[in-house]
PDB file of C-alpha atoms in Angstrom:
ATOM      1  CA  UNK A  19      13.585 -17.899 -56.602  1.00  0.00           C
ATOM      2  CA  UNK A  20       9.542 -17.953 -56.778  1.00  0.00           C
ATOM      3  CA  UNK A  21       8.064 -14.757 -57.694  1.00  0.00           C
ATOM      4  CA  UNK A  22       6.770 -14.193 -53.862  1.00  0.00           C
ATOM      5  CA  UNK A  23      10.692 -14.367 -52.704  1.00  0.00           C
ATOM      6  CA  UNK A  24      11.262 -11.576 -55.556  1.00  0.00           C
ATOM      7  CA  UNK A  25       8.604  -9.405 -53.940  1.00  0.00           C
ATOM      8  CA  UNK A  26       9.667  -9.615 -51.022  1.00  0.00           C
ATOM      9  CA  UNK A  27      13.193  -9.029 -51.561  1.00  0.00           C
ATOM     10  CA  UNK A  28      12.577  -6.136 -54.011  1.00  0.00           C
ATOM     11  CA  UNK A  29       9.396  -4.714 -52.572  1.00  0.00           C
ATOM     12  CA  UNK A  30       8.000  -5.283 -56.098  1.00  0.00           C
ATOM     13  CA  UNK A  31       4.717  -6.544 -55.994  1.00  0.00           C
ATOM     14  CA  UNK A  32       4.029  -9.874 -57.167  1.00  0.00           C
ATOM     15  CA  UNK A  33       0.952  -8.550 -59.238  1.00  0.00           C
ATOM     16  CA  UNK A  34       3.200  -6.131 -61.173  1.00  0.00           C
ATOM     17  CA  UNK A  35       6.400  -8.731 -61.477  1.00  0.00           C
ATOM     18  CA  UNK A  36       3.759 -10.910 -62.992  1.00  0.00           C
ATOM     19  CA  UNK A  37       2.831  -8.154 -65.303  1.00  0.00           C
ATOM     20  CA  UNK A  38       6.244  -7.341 -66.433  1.00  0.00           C
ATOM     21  CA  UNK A  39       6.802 -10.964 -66.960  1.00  0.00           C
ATOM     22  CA  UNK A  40       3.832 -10.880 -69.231  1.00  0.00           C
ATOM     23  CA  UNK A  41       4.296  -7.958 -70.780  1.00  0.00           C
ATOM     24  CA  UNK A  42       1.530  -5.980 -69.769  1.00  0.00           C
ATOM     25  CA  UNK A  43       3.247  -3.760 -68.415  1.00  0.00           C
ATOM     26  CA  UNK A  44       6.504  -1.652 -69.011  1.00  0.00           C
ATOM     27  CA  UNK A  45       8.576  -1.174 -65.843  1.00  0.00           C
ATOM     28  CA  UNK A  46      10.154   2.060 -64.777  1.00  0.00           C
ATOM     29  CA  UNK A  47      14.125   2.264 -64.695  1.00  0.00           C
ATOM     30  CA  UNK A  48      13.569   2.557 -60.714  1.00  0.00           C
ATOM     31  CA  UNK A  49      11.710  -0.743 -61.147  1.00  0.00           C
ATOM     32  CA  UNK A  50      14.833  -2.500 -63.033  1.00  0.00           C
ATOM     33  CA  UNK A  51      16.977  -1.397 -60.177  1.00  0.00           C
ATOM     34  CA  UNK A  52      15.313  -2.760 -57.775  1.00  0.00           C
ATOM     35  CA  UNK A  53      14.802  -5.763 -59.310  1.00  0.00           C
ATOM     36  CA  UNK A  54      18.909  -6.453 -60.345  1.00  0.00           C
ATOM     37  CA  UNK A  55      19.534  -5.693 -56.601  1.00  0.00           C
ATOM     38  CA  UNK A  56      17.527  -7.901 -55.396  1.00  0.00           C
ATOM     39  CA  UNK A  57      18.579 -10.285 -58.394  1.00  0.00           C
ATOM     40  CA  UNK A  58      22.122  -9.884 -57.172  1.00  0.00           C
ATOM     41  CA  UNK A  59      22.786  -9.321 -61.724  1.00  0.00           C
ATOM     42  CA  UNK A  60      23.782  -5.767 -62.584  1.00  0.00           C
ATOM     43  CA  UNK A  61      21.239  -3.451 -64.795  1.00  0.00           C
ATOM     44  CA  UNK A  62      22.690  -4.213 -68.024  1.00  0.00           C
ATOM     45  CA  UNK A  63      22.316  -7.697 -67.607  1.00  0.00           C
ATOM     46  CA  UNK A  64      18.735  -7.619 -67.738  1.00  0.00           C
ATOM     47  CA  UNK A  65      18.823  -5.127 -70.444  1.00  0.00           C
ATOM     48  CA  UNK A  66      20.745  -7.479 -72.739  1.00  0.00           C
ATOM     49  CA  UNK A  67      19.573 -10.026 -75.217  1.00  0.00           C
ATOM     50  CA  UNK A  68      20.967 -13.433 -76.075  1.00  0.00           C
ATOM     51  CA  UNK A  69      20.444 -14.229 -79.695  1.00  0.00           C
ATOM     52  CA  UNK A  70      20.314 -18.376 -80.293  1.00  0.00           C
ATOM     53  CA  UNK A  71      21.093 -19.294 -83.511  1.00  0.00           C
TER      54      UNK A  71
END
């Protein structure tokens, strides 16, 4: 999925994805909903790390 078919599909502008993704910005828990909708993943699972050993 490119970051303009995220947008669209979460009504998340691509400026502040792009942000998140860089860290320059902290996203609201409204924001993490809408983006694990339109993720089709559930809240938690983009809440959770992975640790590699």
């Amino acid at each position: 999925m490119t970051l303009r078919d995220l947008s669209i599909k979460s009504g998340i502008s691509r400026t502040e994805i792009n942000n998140i993704e860089n860290n320059l910005k902290d996203p609201t828990i409204r924001t993490m909903c809408l983006l694990s909708l339109a993720l089709d993943v559930s809240l938690q699972d983009l809440f959770s790390i992975e640790v590699i050993p």
